[in-house]
PDB file of N, CA, C and O in Angstrom:
ATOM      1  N   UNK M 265       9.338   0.349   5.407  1.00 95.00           N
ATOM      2  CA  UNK M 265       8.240   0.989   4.683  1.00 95.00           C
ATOM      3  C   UNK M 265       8.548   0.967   3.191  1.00 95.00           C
ATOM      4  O   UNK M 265       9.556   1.297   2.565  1.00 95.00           O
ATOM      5  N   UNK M 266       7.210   0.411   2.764  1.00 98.00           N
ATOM      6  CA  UNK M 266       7.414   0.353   0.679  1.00 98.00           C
ATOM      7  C   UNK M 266       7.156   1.964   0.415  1.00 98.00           C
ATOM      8  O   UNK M 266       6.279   2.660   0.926  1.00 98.00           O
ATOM      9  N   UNK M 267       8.110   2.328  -0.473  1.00 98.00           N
ATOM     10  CA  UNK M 267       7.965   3.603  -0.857  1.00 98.00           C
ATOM     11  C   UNK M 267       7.558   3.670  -2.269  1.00 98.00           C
ATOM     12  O   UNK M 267       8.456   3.349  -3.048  1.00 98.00           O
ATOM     13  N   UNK M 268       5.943   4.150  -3.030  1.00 98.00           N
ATOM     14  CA  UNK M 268       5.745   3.779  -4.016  1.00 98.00           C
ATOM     15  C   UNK M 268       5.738   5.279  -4.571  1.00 98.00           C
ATOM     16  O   UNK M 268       5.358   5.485  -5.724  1.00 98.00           O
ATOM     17  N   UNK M 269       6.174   6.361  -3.717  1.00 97.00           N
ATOM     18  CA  UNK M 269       5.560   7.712  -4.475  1.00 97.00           C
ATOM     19  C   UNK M 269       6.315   8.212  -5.919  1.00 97.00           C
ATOM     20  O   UNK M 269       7.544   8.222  -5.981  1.00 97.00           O
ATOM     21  N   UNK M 270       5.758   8.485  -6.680  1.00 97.00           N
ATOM     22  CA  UNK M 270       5.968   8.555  -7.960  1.00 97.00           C
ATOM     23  C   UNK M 270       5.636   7.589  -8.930  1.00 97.00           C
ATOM     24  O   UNK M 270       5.973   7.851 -10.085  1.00 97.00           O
ATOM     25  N   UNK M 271       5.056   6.541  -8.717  1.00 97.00           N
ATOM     26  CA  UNK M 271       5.404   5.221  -9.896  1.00 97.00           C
ATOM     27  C   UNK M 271       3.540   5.575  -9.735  1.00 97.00           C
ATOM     28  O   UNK M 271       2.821   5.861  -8.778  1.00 97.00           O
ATOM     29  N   UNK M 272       3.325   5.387 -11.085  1.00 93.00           N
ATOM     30  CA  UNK M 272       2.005   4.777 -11.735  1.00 93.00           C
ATOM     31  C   UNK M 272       1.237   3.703 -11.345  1.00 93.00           C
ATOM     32  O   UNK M 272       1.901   2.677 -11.195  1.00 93.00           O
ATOM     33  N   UNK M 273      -0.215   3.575 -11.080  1.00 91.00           N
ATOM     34  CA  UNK M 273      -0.782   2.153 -10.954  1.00 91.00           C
ATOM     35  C   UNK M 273      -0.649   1.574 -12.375  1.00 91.00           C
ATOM     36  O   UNK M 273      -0.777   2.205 -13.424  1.00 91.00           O
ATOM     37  N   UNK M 274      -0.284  -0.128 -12.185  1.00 96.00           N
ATOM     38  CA  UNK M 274      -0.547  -0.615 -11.165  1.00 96.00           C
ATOM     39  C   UNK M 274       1.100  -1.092 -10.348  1.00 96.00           C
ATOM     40  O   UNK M 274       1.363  -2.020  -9.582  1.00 96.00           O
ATOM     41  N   UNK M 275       1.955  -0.002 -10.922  1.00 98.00           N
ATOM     42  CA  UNK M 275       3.200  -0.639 -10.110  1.00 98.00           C
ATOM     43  C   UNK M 275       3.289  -0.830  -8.767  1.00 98.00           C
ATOM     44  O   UNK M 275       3.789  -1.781  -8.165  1.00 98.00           O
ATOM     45  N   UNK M 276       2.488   0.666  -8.121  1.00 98.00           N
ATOM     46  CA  UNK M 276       2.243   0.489  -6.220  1.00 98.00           C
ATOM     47  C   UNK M 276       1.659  -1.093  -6.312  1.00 98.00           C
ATOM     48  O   UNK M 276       1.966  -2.043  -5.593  1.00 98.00           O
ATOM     49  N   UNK M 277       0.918  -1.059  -7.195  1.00 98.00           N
ATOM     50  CA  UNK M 277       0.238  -2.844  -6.355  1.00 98.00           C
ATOM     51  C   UNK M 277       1.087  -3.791  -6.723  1.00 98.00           C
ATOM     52  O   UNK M 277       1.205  -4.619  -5.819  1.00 98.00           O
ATOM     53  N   UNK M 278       1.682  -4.014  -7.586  1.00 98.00           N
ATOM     54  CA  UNK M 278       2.530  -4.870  -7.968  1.00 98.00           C
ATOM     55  C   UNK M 278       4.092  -4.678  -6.525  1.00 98.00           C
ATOM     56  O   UNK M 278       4.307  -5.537  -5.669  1.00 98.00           O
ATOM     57  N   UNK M 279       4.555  -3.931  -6.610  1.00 98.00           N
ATOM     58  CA  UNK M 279       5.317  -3.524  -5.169  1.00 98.00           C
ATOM     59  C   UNK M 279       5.192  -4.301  -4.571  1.00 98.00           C
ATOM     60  O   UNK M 279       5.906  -5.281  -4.358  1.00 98.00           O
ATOM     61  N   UNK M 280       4.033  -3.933  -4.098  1.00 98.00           N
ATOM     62  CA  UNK M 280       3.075  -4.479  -2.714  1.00 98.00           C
ATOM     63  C   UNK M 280       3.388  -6.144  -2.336  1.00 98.00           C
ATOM     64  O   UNK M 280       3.799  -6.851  -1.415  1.00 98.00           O
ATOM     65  N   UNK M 281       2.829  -6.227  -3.888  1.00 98.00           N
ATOM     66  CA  UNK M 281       2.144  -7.608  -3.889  1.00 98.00           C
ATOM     67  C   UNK M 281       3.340  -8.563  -3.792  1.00 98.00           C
ATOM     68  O   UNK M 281       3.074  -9.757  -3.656  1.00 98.00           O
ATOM     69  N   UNK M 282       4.887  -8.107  -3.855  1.00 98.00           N
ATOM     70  CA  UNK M 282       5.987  -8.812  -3.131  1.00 98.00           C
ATOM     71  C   UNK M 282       5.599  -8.759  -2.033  1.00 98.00           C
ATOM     72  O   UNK M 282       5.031  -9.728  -1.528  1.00 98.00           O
ATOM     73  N   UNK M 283       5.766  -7.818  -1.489  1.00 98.00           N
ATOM     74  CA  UNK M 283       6.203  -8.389   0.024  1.00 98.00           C
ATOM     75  C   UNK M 283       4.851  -9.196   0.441  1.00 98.00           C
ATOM     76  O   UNK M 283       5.213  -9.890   1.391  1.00 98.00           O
ATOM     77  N   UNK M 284       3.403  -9.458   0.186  1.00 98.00           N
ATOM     78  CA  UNK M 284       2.577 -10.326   0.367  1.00 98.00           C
ATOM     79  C   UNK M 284       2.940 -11.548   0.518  1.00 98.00           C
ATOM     80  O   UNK M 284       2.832 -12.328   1.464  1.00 98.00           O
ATOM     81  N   UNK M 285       3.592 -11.678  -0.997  1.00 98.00           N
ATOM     82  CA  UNK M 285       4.013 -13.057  -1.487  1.00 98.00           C
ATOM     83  C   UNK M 285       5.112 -13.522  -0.724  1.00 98.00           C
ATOM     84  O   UNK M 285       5.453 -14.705  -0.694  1.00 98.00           O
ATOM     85  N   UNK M 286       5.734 -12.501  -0.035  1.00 97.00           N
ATOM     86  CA  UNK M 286       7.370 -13.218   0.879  1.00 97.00           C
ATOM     87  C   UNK M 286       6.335 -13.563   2.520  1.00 97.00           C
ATOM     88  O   UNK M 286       6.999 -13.935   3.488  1.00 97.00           O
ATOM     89  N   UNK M 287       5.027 -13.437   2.674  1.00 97.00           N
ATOM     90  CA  UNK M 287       4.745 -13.749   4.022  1.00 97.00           C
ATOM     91  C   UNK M 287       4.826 -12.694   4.838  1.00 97.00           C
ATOM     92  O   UNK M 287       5.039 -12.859   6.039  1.00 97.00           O
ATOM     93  N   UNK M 288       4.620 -11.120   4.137  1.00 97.00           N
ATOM     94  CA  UNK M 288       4.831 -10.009   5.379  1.00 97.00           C
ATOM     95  C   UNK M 288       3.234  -9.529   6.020  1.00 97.00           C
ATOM     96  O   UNK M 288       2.192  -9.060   5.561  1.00 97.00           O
ATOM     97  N   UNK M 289       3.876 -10.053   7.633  1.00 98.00           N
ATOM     98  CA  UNK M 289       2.878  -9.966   8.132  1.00 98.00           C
ATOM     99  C   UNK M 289       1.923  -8.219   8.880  1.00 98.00           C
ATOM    100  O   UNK M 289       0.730  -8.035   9.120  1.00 98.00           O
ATOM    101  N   UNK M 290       2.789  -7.542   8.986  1.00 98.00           N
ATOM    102  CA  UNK M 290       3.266  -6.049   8.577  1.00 98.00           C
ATOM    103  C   UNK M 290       3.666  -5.605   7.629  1.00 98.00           C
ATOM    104  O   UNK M 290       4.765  -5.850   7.131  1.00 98.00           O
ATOM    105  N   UNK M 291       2.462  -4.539   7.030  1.00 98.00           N
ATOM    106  CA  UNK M 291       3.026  -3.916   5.879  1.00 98.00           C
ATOM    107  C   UNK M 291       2.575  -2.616   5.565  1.00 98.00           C
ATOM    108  O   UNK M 291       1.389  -2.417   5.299  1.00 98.00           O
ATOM    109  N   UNK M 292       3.622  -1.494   5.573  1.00 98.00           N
ATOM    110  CA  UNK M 292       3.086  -0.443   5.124  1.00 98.00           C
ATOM    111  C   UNK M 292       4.135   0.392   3.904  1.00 98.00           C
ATOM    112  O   UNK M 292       5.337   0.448   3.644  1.00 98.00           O
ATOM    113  N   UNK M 293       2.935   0.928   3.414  1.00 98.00           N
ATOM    114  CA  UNK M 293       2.910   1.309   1.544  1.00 98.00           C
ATOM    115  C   UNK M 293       2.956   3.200   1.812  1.00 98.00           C
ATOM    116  O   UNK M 293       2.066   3.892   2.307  1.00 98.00           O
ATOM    117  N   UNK M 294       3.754   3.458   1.504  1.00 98.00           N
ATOM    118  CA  UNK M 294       3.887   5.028   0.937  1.00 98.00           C
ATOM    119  C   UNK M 294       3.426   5.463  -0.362  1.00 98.00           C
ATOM    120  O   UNK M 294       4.206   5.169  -1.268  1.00 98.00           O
ATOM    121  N   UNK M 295       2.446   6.041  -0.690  1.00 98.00           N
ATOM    122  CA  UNK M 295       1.892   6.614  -1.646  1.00 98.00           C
ATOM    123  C   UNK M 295       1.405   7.720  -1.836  1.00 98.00           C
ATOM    124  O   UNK M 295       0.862   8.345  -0.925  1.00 98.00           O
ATOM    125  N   UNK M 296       1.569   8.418  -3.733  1.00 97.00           N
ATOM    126  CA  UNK M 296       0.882  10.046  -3.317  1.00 97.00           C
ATOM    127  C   UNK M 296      -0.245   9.977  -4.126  1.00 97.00           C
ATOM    128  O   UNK M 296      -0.390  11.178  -4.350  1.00 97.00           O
ATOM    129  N   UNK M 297      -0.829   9.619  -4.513  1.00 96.00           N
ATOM    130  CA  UNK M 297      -2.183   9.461  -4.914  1.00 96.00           C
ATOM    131  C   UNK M 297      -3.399   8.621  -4.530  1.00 96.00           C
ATOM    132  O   UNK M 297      -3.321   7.519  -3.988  1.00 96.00           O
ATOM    133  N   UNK M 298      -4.571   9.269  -4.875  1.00 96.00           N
ATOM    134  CA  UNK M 298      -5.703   8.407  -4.524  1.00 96.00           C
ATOM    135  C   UNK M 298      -5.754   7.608  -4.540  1.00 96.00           C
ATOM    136  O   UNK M 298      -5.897   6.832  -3.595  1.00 96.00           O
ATOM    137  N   UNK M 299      -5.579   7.223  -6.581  1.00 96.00           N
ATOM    138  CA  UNK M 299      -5.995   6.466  -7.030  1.00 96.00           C
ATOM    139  C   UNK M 299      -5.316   5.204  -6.177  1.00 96.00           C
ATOM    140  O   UNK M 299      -5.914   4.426  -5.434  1.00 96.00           O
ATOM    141  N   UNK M 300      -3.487   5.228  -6.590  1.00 97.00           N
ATOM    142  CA  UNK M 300      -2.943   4.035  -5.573  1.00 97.00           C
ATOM    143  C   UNK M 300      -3.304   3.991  -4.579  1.00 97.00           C
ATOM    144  O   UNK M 300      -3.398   2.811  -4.244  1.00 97.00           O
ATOM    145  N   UNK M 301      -3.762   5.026  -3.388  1.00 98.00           N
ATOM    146  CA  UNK M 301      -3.986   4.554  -2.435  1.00 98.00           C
ATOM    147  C   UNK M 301      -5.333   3.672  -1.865  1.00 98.00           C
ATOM    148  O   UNK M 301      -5.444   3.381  -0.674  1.00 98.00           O
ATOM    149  N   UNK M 302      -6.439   3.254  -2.999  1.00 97.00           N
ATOM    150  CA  UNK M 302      -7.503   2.852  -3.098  1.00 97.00           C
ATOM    151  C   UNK M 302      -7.129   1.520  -3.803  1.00 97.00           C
ATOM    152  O   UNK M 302      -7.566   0.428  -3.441  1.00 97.00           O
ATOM    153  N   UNK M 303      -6.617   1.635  -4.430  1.00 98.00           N
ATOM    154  CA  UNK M 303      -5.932  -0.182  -5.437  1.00 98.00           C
ATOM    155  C   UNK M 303      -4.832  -0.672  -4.503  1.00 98.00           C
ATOM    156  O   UNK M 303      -4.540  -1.846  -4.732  1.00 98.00           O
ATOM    157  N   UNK M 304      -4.264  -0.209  -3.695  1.00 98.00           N
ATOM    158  CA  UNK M 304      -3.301  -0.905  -2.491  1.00 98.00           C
ATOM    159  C   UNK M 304      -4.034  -1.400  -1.457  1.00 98.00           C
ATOM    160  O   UNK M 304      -3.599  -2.303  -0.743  1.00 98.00           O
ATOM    161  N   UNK M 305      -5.534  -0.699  -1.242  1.00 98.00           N
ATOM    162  CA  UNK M 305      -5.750  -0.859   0.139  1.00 98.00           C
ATOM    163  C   UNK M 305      -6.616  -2.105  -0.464  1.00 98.00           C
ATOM    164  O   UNK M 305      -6.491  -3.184   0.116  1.00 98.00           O
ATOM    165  N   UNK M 306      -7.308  -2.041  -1.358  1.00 98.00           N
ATOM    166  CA  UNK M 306      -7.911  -2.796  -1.895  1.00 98.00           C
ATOM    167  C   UNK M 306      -7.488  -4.509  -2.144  1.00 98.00           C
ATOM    168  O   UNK M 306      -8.087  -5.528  -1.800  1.00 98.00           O
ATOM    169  N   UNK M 307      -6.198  -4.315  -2.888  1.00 98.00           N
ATOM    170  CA  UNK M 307      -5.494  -5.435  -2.441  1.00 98.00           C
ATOM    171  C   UNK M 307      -5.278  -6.449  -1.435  1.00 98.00           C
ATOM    172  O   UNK M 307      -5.473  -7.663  -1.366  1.00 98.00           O
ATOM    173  N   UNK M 308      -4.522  -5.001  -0.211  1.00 98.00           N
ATOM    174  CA  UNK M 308      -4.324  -6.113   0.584  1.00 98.00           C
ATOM    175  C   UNK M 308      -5.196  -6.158   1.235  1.00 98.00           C
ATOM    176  O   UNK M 308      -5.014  -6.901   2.199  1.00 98.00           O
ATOM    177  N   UNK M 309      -6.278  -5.628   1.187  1.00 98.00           N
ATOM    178  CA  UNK M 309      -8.152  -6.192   2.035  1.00 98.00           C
ATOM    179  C   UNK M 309      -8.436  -7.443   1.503  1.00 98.00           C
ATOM    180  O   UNK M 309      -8.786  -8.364   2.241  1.00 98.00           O
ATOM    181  N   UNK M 310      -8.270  -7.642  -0.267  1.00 98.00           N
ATOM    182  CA  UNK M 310      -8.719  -8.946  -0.841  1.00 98.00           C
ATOM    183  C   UNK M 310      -7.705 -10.040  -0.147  1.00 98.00           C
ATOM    184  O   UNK M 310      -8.101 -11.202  -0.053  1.00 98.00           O
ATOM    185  N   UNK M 311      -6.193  -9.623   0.418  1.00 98.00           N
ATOM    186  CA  UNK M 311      -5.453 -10.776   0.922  1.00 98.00           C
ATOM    187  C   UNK M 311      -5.601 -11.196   2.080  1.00 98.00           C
ATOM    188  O   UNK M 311      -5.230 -12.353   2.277  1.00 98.00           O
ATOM    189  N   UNK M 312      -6.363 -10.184   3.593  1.00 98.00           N
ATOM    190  CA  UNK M 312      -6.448 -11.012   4.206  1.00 98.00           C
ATOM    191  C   UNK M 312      -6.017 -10.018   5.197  1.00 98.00           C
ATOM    192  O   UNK M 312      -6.111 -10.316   6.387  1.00 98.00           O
ATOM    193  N   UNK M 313      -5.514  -8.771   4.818  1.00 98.00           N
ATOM    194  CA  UNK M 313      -4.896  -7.436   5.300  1.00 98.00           C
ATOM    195  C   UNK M 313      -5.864  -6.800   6.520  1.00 98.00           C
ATOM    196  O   UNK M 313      -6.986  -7.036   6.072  1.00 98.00           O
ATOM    197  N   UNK M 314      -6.062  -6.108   7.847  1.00 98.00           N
ATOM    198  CA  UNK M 314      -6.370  -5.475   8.340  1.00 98.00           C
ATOM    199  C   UNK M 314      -5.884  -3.908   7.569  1.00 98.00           C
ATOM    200  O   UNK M 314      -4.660  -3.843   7.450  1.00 98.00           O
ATOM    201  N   UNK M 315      -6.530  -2.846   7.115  1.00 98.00           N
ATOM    202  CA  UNK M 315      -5.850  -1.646   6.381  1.00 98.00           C
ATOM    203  C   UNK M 315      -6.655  -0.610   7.363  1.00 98.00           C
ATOM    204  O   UNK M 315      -7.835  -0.440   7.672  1.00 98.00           O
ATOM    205  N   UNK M 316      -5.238   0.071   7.732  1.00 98.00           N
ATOM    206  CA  UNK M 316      -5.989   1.481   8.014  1.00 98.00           C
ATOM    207  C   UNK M 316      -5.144   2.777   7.511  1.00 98.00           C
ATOM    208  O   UNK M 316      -3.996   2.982   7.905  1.00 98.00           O
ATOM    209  N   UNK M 317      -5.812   3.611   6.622  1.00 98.00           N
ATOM    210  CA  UNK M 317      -4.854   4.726   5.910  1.00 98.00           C
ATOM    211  C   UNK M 317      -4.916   6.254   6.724  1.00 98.00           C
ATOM    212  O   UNK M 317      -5.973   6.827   6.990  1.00 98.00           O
ATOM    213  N   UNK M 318      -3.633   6.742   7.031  1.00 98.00           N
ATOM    214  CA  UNK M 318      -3.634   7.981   7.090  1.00 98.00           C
ATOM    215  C   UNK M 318      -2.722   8.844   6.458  1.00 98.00           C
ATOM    216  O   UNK M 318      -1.521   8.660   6.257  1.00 98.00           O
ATOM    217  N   UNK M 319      -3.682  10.151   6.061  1.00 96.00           N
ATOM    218  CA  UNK M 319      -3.272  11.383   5.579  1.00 96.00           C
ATOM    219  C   UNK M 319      -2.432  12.357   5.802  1.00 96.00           C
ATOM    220  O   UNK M 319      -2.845  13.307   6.467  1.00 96.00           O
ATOM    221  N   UNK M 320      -0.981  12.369   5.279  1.00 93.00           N
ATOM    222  CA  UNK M 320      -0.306  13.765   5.426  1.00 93.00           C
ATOM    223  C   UNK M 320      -0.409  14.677   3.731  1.00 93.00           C
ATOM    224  O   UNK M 320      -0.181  14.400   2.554  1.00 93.00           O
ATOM    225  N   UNK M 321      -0.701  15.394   4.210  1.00 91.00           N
ATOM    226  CA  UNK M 321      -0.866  16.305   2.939  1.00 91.00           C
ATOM    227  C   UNK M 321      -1.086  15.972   1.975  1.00 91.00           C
ATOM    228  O   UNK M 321      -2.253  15.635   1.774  1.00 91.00           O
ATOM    229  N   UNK M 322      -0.147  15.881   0.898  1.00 89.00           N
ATOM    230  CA  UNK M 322      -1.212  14.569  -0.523  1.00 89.00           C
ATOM    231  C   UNK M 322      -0.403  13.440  -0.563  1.00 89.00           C
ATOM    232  O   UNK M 322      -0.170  12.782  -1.577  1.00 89.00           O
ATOM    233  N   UNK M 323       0.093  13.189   0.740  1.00 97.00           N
ATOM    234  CA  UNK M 323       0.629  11.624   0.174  1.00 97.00           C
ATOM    235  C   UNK M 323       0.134  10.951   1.549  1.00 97.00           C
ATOM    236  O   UNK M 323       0.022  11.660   2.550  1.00 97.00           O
ATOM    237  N   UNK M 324      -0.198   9.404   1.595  1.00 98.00           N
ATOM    238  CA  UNK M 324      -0.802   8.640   1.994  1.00 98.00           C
ATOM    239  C   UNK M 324      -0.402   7.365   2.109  1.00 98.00           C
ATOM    240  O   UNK M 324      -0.204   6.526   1.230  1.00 98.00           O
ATOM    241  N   UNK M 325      -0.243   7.256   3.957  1.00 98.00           N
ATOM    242  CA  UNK M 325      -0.088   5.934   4.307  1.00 98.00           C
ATOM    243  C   UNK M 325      -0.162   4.702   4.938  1.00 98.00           C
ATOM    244  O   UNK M 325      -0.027   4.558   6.153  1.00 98.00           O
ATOM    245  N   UNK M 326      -0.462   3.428   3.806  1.00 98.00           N
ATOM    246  CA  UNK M 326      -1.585   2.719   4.124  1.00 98.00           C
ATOM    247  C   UNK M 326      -0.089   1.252   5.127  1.00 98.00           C
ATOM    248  O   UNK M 326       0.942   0.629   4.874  1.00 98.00           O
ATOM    249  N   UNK M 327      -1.019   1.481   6.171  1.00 98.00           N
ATOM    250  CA  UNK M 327      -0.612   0.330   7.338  1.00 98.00           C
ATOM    251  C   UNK M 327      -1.667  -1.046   6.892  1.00 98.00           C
ATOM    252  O   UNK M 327      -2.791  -1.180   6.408  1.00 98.00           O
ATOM    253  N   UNK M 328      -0.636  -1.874   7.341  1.00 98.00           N
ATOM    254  CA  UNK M 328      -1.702  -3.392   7.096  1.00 98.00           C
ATOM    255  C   UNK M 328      -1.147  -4.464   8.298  1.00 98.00           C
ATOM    256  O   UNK M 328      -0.040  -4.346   8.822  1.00 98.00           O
ATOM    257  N   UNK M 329      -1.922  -5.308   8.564  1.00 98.00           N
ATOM    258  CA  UNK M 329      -1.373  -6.106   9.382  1.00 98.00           C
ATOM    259  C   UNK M 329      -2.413  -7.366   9.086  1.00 98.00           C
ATOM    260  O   UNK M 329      -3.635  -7.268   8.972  1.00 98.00           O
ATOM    261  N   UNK M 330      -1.694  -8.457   8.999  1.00 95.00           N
ATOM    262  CA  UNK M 330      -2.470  -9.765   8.911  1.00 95.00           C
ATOM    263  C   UNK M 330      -2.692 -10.590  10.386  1.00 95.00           C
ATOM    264  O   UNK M 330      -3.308 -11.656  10.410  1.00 95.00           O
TER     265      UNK M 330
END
């Protein structure tokens, strides 16, 4: 699991967007904000990602699978 909590957009997407680029066909993103959690999911939807996010308290985490 990518652990992005604390870092600013667009570093969660930038994160991310390694392990895309290494071919991960499973991927899930730890995040505590909206905002990242809407520009991550967003991402990996534009790559090709199945995304489904769930909620623990204010942090949020988005599963993907290609």
């Amino acid at each position: 699991m990518l652990d992005t909590r604390g870092y600013a957009c667009p570093e969660p997407v930038i994160m991310t967007k390694g392990l895309v680029d290494k071919g991960e066909k499973k991927i899930e993103v730890l995040v505590d904000t909206t905002v990242a959690k809407e520009n991550v999911s967003r991402f990996l939807i534009s790559n090709g990602y199945k995304v489904t996010v769930s909620e623990n308290d204010d942090e949020f985490t988005i599963s993907a699978m290609k």
